[in-house]
Coordinates of C-alpha atoms and ligand atoms in Angstrom, one line a residue:
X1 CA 71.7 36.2 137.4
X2 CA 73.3 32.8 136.8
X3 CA 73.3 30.7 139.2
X4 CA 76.8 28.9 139.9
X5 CA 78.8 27.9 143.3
X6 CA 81.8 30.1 144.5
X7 CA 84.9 29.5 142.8
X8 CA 86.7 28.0 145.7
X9 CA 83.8 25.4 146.1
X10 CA 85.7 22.1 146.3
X11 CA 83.9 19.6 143.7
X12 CA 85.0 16.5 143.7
X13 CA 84.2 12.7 145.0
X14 CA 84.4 10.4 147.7
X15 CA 86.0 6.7 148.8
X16 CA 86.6 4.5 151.7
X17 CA 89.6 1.9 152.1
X18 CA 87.8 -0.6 153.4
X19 CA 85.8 -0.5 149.7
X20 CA 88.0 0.9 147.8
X21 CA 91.4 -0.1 148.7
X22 CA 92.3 -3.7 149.0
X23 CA 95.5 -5.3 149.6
X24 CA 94.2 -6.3 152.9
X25 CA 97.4 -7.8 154.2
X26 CA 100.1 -6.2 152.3
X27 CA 103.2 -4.3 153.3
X28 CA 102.2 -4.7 157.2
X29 CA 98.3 -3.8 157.2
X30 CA 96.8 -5.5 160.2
X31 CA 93.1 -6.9 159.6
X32 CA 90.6 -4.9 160.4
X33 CA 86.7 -5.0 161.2
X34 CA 85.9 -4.8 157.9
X35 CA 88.3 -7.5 156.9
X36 CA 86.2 -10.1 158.3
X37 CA 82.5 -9.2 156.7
X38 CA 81.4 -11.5 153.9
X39 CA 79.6 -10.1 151.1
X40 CA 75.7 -10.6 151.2
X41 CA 72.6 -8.4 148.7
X42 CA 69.9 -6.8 148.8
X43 CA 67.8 -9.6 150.5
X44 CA 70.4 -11.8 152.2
X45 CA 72.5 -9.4 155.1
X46 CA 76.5 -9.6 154.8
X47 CA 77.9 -12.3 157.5
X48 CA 80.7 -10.8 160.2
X49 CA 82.1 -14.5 160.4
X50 CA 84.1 -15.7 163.9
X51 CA 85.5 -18.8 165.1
X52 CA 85.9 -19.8 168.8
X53 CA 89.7 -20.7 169.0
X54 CA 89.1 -22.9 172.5
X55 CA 86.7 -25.3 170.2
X56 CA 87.5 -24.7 167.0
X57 CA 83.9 -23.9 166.1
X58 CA 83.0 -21.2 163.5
X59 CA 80.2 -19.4 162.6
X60 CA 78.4 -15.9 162.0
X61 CA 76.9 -12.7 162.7
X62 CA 74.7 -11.0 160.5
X63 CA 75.4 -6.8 159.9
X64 CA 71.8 -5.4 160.6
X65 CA 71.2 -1.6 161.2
X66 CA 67.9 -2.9 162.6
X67 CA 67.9 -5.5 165.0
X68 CA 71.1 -5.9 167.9
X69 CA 74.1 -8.1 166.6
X70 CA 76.0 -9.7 169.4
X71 CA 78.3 -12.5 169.7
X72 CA 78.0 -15.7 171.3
X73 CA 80.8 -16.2 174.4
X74 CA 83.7 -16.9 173.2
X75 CA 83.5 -15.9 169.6
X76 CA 86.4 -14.3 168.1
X77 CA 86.0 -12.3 164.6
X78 CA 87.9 -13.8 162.4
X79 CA 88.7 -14.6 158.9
X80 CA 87.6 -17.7 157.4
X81 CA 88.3 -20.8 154.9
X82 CA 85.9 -20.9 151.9
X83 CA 84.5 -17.3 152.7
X84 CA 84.4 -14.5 149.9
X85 CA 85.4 -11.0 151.8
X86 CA 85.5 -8.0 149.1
X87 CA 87.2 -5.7 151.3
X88 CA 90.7 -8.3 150.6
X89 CA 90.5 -7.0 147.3
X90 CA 88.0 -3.8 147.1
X91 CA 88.4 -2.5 143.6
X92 CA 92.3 -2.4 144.3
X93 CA 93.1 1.2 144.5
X94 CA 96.5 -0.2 146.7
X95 CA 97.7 -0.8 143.0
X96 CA 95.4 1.8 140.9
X97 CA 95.9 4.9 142.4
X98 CA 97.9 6.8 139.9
X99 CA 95.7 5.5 137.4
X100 CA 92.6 6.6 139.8
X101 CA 93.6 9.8 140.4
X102 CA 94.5 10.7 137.1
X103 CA 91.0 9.9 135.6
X104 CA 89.9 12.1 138.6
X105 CA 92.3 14.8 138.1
X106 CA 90.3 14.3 134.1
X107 CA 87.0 15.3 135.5
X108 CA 88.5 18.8 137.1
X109 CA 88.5 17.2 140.9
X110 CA 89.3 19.7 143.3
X111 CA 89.0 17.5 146.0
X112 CA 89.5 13.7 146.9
X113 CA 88.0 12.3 150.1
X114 CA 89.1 9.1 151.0
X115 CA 89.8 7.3 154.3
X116 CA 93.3 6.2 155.8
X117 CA 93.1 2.7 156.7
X118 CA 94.5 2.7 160.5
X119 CA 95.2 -0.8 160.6
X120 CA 97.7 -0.2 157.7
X121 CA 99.3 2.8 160.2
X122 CA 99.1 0.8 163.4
X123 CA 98.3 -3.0 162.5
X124 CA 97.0 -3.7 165.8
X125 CA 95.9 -0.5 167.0
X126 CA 97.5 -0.3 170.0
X127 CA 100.9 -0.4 168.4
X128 CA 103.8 1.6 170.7
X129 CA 105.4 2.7 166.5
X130 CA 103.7 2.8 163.0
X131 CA 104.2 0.8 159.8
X132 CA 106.3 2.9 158.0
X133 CA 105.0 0.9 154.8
X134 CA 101.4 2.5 155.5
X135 CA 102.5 5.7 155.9
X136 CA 104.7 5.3 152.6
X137 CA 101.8 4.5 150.3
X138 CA 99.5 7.8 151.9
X139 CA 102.0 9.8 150.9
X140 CA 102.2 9.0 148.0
X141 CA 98.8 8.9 147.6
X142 CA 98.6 12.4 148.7
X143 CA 101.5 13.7 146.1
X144 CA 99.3 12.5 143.7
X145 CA 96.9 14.3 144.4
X146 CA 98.9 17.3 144.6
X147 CA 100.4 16.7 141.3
X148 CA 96.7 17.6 139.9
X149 CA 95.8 20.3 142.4
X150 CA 93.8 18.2 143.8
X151 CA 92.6 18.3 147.7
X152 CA 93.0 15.2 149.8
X153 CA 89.9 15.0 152.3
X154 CA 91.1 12.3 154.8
X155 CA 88.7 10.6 157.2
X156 CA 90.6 9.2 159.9
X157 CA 88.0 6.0 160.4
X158 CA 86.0 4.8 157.7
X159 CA 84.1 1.5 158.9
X160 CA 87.1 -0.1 159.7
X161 CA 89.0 -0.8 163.6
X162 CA 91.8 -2.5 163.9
X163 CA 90.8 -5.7 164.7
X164 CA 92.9 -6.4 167.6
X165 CA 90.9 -3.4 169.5
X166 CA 87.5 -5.0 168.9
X167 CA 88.5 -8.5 170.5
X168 CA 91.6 -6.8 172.9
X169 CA 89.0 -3.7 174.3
X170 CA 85.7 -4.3 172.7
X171 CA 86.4 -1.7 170.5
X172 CA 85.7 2.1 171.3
X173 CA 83.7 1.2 174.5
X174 CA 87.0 1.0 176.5
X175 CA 88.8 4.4 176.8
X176 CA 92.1 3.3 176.3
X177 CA 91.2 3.4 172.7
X178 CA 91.1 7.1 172.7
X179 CA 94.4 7.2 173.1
X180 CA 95.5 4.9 170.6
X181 CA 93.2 6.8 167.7
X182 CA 95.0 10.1 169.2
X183 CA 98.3 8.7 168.7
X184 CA 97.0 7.5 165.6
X185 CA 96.0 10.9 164.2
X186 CA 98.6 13.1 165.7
X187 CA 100.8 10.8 163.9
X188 CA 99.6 11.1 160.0
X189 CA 98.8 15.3 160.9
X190 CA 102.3 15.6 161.2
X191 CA 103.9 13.1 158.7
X192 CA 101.5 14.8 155.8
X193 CA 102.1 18.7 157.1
X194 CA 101.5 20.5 154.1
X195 CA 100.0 18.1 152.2
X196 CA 96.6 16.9 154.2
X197 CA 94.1 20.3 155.3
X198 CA 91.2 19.1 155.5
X199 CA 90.2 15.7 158.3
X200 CA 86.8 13.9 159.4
X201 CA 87.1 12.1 162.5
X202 CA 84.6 9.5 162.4
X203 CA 82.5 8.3 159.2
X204 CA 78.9 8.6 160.5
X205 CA 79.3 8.5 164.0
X206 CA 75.7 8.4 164.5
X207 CA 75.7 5.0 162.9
X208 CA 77.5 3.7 166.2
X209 CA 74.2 3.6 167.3
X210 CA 72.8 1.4 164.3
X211 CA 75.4 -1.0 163.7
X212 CA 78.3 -0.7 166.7
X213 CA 80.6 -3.1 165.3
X214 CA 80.4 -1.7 161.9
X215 CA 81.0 2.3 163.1
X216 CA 83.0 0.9 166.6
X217 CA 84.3 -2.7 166.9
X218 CA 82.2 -2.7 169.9
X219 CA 80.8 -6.4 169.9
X220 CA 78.3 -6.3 172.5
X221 CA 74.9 -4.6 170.9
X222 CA 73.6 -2.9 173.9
X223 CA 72.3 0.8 175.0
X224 CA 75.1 1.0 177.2
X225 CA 78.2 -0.1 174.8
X226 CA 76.7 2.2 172.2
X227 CA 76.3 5.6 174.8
X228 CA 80.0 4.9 176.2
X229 CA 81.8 4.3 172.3
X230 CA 79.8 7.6 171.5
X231 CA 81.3 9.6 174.5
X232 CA 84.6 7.9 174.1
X233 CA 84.6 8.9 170.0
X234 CA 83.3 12.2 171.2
X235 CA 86.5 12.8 173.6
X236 CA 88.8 11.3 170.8
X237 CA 87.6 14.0 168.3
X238 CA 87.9 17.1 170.7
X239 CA 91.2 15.9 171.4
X240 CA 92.3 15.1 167.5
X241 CA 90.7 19.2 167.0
X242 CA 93.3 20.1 169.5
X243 CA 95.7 18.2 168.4
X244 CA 95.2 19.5 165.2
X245 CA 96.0 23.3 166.5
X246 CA 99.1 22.0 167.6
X247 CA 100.4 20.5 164.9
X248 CA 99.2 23.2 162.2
X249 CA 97.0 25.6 162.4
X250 CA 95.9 25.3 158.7
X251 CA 94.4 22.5 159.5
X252 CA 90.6 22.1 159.4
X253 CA 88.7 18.8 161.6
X254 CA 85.4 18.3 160.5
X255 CA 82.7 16.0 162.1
X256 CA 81.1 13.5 159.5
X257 CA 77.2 12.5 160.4
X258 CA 75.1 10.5 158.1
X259 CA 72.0 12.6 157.6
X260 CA 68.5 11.8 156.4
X261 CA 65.7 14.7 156.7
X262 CA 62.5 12.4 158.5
X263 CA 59.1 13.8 157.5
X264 CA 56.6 12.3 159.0
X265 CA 53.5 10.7 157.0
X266 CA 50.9 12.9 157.9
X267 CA 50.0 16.3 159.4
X268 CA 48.6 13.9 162.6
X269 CA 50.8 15.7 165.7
X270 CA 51.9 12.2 166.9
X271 CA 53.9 11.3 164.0
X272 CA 55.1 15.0 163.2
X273 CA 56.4 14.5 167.1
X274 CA 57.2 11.2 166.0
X275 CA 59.8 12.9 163.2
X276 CA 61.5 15.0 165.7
X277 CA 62.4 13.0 167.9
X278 CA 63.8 10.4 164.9
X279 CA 65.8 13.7 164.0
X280 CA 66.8 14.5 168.0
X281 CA 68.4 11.3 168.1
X282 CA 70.5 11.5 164.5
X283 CA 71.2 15.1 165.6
X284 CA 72.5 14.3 169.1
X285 CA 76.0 13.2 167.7
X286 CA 76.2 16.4 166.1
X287 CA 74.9 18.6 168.7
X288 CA 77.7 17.3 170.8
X289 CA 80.6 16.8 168.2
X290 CA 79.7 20.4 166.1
X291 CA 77.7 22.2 169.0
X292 CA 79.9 21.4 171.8
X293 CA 77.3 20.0 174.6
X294 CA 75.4 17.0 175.1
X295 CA 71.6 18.1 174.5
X296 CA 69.2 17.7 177.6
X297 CA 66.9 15.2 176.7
X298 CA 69.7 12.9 176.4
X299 CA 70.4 12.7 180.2
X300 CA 66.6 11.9 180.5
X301 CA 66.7 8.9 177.8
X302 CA 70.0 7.9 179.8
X303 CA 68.4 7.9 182.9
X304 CA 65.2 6.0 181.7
X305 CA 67.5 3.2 180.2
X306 CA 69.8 3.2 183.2
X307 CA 72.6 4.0 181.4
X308 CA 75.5 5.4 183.1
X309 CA 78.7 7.1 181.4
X310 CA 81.9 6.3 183.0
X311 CA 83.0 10.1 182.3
X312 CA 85.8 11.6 184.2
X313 CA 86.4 15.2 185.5
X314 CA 87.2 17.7 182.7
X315 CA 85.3 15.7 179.6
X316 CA 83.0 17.9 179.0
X317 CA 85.0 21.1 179.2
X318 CA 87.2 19.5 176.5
X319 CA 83.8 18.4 174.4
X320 CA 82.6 22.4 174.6
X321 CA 86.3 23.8 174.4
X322 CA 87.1 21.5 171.1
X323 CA 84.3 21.2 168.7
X324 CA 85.0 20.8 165.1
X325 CA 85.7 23.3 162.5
X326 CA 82.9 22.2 160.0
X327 CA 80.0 20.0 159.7
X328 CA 79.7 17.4 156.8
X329 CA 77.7 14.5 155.8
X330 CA 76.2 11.7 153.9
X331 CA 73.1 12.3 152.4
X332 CA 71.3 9.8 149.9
X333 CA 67.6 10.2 150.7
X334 CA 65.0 11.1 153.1
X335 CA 63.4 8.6 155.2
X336 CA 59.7 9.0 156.5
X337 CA 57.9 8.2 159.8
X338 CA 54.9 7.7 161.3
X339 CA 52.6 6.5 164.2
X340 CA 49.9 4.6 161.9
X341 CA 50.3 1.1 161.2
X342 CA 49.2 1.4 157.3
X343 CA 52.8 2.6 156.1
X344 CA 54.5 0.8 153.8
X345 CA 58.3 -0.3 155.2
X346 CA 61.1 1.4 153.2
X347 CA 64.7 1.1 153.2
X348 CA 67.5 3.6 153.1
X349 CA 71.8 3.7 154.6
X350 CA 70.3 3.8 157.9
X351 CA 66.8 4.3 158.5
X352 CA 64.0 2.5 156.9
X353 CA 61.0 3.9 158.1
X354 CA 58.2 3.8 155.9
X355 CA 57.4 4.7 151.8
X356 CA 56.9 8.4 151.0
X357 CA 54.0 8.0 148.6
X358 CA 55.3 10.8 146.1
X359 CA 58.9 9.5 145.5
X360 CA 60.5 6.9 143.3
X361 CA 63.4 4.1 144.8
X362 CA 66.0 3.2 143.5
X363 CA 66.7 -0.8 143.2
X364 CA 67.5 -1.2 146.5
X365 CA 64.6 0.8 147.5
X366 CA 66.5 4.1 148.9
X367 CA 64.0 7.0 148.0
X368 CA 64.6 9.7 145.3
X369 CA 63.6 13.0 146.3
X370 CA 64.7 16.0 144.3
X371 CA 64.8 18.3 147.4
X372 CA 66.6 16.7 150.0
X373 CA 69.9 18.8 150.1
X374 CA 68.5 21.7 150.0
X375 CA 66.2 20.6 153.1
X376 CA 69.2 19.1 154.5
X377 CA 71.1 21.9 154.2
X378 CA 68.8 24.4 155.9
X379 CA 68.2 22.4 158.8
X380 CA 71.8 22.1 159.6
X381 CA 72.8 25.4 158.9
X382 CA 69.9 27.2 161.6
X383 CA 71.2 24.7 163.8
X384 CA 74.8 25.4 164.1
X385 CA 75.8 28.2 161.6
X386 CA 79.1 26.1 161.1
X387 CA 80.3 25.3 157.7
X388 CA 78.7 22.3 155.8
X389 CA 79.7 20.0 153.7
X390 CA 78.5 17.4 151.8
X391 CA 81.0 14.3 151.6
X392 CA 78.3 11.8 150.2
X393 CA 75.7 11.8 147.9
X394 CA 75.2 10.0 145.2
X395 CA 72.9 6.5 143.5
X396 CA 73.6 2.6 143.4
X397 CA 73.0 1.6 139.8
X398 CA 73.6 -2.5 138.2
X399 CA 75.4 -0.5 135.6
X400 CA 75.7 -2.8 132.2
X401 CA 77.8 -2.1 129.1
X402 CA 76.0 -1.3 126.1
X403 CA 76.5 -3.2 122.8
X404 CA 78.5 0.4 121.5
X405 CA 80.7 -1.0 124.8
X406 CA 79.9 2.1 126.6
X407 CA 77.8 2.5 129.9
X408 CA 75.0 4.8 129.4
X409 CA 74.0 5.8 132.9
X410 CA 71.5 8.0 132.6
X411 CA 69.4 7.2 135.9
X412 CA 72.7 8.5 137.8
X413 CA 73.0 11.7 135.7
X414 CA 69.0 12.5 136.0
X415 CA 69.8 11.5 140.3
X416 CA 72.9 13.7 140.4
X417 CA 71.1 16.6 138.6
X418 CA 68.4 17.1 140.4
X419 CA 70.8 17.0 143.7
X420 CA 73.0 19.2 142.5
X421 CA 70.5 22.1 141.8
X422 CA 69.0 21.4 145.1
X423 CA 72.2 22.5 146.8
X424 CA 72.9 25.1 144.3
X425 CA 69.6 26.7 145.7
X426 CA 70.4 26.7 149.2
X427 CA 73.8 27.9 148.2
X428 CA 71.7 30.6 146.1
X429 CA 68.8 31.1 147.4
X430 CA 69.1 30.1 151.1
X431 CA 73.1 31.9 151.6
X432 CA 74.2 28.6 153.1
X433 CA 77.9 28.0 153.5
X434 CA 78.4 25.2 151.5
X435 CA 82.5 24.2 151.0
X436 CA 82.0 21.9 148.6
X437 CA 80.4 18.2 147.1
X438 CA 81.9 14.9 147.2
X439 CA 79.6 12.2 145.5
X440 CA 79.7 9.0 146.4
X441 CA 81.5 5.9 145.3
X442 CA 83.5 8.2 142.3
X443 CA 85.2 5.3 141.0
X444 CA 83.0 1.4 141.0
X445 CA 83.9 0.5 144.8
X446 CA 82.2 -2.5 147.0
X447 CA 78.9 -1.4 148.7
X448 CA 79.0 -0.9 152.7
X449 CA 75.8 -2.2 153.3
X450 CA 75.4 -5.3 151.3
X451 CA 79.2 -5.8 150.3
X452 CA 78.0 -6.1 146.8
X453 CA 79.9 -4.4 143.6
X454 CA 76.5 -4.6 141.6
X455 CA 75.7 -1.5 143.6
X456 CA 78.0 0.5 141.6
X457 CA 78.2 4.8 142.4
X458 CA 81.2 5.9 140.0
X459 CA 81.7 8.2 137.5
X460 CA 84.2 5.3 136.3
X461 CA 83.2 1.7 136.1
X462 CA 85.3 -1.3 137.4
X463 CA 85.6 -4.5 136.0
X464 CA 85.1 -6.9 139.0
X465 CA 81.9 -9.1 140.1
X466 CA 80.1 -10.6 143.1
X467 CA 82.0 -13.0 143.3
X468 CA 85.2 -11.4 143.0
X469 CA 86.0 -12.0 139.2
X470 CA 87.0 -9.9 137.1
X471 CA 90.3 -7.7 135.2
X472 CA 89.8 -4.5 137.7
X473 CA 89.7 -2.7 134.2
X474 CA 88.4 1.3 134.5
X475 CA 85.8 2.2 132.0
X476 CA 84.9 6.0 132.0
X477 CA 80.9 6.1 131.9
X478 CA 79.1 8.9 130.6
X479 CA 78.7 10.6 133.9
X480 CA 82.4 10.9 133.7
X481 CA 81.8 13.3 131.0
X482 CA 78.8 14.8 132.6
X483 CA 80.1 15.7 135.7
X484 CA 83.8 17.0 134.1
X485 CA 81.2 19.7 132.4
X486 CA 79.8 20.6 135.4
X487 CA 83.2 21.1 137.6
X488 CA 84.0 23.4 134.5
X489 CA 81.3 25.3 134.8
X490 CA 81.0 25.7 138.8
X491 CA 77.6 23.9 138.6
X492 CA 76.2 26.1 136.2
X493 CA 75.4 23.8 133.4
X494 CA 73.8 20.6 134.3
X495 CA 72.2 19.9 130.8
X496 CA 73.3 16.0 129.4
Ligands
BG6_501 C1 77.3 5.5 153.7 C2 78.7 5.0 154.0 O1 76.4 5.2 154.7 O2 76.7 5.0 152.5 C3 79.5 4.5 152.8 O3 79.5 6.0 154.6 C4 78.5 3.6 152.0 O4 80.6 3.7 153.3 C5 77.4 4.6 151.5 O5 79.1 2.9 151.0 C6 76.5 3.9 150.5 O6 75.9 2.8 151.1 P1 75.9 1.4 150.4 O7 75.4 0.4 151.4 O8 75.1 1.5 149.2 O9 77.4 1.1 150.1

């Protein structure tokens, strides 16, 4: 028997505004978190850059997912003179996006995942009415899409808080904001009835705990900020999920979790305890958000930090009452773990940990391992038998043009191939309920981590540089061509 996906399997890719989109401050958008993050590399981390507006002085924050970013009294985010920001301009989508859509409606896309910016709904977040501006350019976004049968998959926040409820609340640690984000989501579910399904919440909630003011605009990088923006986020999505029934049943929430199998280095018990509990702590946002309860061991790690939840009568009824429809995630690589000091340190979206000795990087040293969605994929489906989904995968590449001017990307094709049959076994093999594949960064769009465009993921290069030069020209690459064969032939033929 052939092995192929279902036919209703949603193939398609994935974006975020705060990449992707540009036009920063057009037609009413507010700034945002993202708006005020330089761009840095692989080496050098981006700079979240602030002034203090009693003094006048300026200065930075560097983004780390490793060590705690905080503030200095005073310091308001904030954009500044002489800085280079690539979310002002992302790869411009604000102006591309018939263009964009049609190359994508070209490959057979049956779905589109890409992120509402809610600073160009509510500019400030906490906004009594919406820009009607914003809400304009969604829609049309979204007849686009329509036009080519293709599926809008929305995330609601993609890396990007109004800016105003960073400095105004610090961000999701104040519960006030829960209400703003529920106005903010009850109000696109019903102005795009009919022509949004499918929601995520939150882009990798679990990264709140990594990087707060990236996932949060929480600006205080401390064990209890992080446990309080998670319940508060937690709250916000059981209440969208209800919202959601409300406004039209047809529509499906999902959660969105960035997700890295951890194996551990060797078969010594420490560091095989060391990989569970690496995986407990990922799968925590999950177990709540998808499984309805906070686990136990949680309550004991609260307890030793001496962190205590403002919570309120009724929260966790809601949580268990309002879980999400479906599961989905980001998944690049594994990451790998152990006790002993003689590993090798790696890197990866979120984890480093150390180098797995049998797989290859990538240039930014994010592991290649042929078998991670399919291990992925199991461990999520015996742990909550909920639909999955997987809304990133994918492989930065310094794509060049070659002297015939075309871009021969081979190293993403041989990446997305072996991927691709890994989840087509645990669709196969496994009988995992798999709704469909959105790979990463479809068209050229501005890295997260390192705000760089050299890290290029698309099926269709960009024209645009480091340093923000550039004719935002698209360039099909021959992925684009790869990829269209495989939609065509539901993942049957992955030959080049
Ligand atoms: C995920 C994020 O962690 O990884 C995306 O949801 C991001 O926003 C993607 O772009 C790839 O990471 P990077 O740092 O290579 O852009």
């Amino acid at each position: 028997m052939q092995e192929t996906f279902p036919k209703n399997f949603l193939w398609g890719g994935a974006t975020a505004a705060n990449q992707y989109e540009g036009a920063y401050d057009e037609d009413g958008k507010g700034l945002s978190t993202a708006d005020v993050m330089t761009n840095g590399s692989h080496t050098q981390a981006r700079k979240i850059t602030w002034i203090k507006p009693e003094t006048g002085e300026t200065g930075y924050v560097e983004l780390s997912f490793q060590k705690p970013m905080n503030f200095p009294e005073g310091a308001v985010p904030a954009v500044l003179d002489g800085c280079y920001y690539p979310s002002h301009t992302g790869t411009d989508f604000y102006h591309h996006y018939e263009e964009d859509i049609k190359l994508m409606g070209e490959m057979g896309f049956k779905v589109f995942r890409l992120s509402i910016n809610w600073s160009r709904v509510f500019p400030n977040g906490d906004d009594a009415e919406p820009n009607e501006k914003g809400l304009e350019f969604y829609e049309k976004v979204f007849k686009e899409c329509r036009k080519y049968g293709i599926e809008p998959l929305v995330t609601l926040s993609h890396y990007e808080t109004p800016l105003n409820l960073a400095i105004k609340y610090n961000g999701w640690t104040d519960r006030r904001v829960i209400d703003f984000y529920v106005n903010y989501a009850k109000t696109v579910m019903k102005r795009y009835k009919g022509l949004v399904k499918y929601y995520l919440t939150f882009n990798e909630i679990n990264c709140i705990y990594m990087a707060p003011f990236l996932a949060a605009g929480i600006m205080t990088d401390d064990e209890q900020s992080k446990a309080q923006g998670a319940h508060n986020q937690f709250l916000a999505s059981a209440l969208t999920v209800k919202a959601a029934r409300e406004i039209d049943p047809e529509i499906k929430v999902g959660q969105m979790l960035a997700y890295q199998p951890v194996y551990a280095l060797t078969a010594d018990p420490a560091d095989q305890l060391a990989s569970l509990k690496q995986m407990d702590r990922t799968l925590f946002y999950s177990d709540v958000q998808t499984g309805g309860r906070y686990p136990d061991w949680i309550w004991k790690d609260y307890e030793a930090k001496g962190i205590k939840l403002a919570d309120q009568a009724g929260d966790y009824e809601l949580l268990a009452k309002y879980p999400v429809d479906f599961l989905s995630f980001s998944c690049y690589s594994s990451s790998t773990t152990t006790t002993h000091n003689d590993g090798e340190s790696a890197s990866g979206n979120l984890l480093g940990g150390v180098k797995n000795p049998y797989l290859k990087t990538n240039d930014w040293g994010w592991a290649i391992d042929p078998d991670v969605l399919r291990i992925a994929l199991n461990q999520l489906w015996d742990r909550y038998h909920k639909p999955l989904w997987i809304v990133e995968n994918g492989i930065g590449v310094n794509d060049q043009i070659a002297a015939d001017g075309k871009i021969h990307d081979k190293e993403r094709i041989s990446y997305l191939q072996q991927n691709i049959a890994s989840m087509r076994d645990a669709v196969n093999l496994d009988g995992i309920d798999l709704m469909g594949y959105t790979m990463w960064g479809c068209i050229d769009l501005v890295s997260a981590g390192t705000g760089e465009m050299r890290k290029r993921y698309g099926f269709v290069y960009v024209d645009r540089d480091d340093r923000g030069q550039g004719s935002l020209k698209r360039l099909p690459k021959d992925s684009f061509y790869w990829y269209k064969k495989v939609i065509a032939s539901d993942g049957a033929d992955l030959s080049d």
